[in-house]
PDB file of C-alpha atoms in Angstrom:
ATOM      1  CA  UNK A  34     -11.450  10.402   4.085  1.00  0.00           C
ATOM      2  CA  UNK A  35     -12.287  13.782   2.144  1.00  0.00           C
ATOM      3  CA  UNK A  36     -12.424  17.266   4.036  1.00  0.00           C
ATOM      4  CA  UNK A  37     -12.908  19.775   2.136  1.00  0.00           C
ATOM      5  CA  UNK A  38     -15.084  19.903  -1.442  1.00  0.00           C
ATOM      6  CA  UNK A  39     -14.129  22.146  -4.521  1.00  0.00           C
ATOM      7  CA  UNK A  40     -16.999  22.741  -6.704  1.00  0.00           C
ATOM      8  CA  UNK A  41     -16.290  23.138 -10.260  1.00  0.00           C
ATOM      9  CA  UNK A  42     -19.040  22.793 -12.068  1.00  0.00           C
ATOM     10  CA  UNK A  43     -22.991  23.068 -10.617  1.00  0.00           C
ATOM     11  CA  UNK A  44     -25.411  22.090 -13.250  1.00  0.00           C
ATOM     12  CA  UNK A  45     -28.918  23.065 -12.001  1.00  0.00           C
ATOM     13  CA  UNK A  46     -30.723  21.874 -14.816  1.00  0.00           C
ATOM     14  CA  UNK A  47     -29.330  18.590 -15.804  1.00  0.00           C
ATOM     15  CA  UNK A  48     -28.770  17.807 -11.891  1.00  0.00           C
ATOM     16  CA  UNK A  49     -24.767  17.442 -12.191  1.00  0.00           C
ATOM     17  CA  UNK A  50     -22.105  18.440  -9.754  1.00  0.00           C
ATOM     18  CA  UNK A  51     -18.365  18.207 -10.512  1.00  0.00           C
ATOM     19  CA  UNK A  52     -15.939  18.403  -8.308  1.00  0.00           C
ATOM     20  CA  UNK A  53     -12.221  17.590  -6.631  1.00  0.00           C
ATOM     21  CA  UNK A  54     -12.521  16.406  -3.272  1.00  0.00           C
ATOM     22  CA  UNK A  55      -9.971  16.623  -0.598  1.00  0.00           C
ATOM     23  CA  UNK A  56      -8.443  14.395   2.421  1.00  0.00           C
ATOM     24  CA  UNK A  57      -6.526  11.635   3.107  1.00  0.00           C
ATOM     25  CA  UNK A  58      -6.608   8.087   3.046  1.00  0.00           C
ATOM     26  CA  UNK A  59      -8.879   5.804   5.205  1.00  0.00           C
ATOM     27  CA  UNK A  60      -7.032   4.396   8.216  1.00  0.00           C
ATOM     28  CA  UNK A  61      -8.467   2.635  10.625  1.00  0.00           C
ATOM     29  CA  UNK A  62      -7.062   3.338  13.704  1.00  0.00           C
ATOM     30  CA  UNK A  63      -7.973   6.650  12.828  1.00  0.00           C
ATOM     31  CA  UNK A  64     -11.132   6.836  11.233  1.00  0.00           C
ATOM     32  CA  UNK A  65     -13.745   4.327  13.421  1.00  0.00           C
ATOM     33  CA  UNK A  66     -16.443   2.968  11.380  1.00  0.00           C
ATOM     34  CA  UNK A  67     -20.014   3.787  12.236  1.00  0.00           C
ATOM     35  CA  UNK A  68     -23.332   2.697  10.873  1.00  0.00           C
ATOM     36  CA  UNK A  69     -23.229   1.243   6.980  1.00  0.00           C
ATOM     37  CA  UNK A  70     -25.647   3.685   4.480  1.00  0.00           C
ATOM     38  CA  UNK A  71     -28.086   1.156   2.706  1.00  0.00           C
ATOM     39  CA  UNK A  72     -28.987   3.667   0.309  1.00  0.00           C
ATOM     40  CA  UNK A  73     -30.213   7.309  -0.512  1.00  0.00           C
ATOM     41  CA  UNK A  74     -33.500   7.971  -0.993  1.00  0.00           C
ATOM     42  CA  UNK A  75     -33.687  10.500  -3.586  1.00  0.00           C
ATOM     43  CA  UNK A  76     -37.302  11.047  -4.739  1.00  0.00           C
ATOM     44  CA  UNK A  77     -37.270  13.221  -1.576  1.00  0.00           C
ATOM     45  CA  UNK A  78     -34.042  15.146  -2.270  1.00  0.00           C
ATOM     46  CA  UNK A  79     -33.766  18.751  -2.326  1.00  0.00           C
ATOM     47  CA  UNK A  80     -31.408  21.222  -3.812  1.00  0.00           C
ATOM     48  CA  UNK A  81     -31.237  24.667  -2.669  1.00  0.00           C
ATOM     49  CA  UNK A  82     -29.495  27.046  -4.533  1.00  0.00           C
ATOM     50  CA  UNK A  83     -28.839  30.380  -2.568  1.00  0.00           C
ATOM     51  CA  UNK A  84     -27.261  33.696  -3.910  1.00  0.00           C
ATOM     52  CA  UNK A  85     -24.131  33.272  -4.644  1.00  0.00           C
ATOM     53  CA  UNK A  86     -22.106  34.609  -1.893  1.00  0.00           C
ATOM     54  CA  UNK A  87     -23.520  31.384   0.234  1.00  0.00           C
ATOM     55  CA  UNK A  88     -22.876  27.704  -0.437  1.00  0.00           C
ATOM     56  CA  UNK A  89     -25.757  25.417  -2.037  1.00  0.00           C
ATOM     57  CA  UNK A  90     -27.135  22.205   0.061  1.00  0.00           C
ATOM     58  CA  UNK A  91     -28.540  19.580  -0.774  1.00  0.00           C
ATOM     59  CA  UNK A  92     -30.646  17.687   1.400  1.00  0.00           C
ATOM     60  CA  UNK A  93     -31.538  13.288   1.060  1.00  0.00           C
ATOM     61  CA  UNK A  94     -32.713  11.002   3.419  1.00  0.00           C
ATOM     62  CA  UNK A  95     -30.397   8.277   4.370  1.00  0.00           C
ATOM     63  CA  UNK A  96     -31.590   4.799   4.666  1.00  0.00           C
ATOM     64  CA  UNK A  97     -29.035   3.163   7.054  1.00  0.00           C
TER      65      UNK A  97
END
């Protein structure tokens, strides 16, 4: 289970993100499962890219 995110590379233009993601591992006892995600729906996805002392989001719908 991740945390925390480290961007390291945001590609606008060719839509790519890279980055190292940090946690620890999945335990159950610890980590309840919830509802399973079918799929993304991404023709409806947005990216919003705000000056640069704030944090991009990205926004999909979630087809559970």
């Amino acid at each position: 289970m991740f945390s925390k995110i480290k961007i390291l590379e945001f590609d606008e233009e060719n839509f790519k993100i890279t980055a190292r993601a940090y946690g620890e591992e999945f335990q159950l006892g610890k980590h309840p499962q919830g509802t399973e995600v079918k799929a993304i729906t991404y023709s409806a996805m947005q990216i919003h890219t705000p000056p640069v002392t704030e944090r991009p989001e990205v926004f999909v719908i979630i087809d559970i």
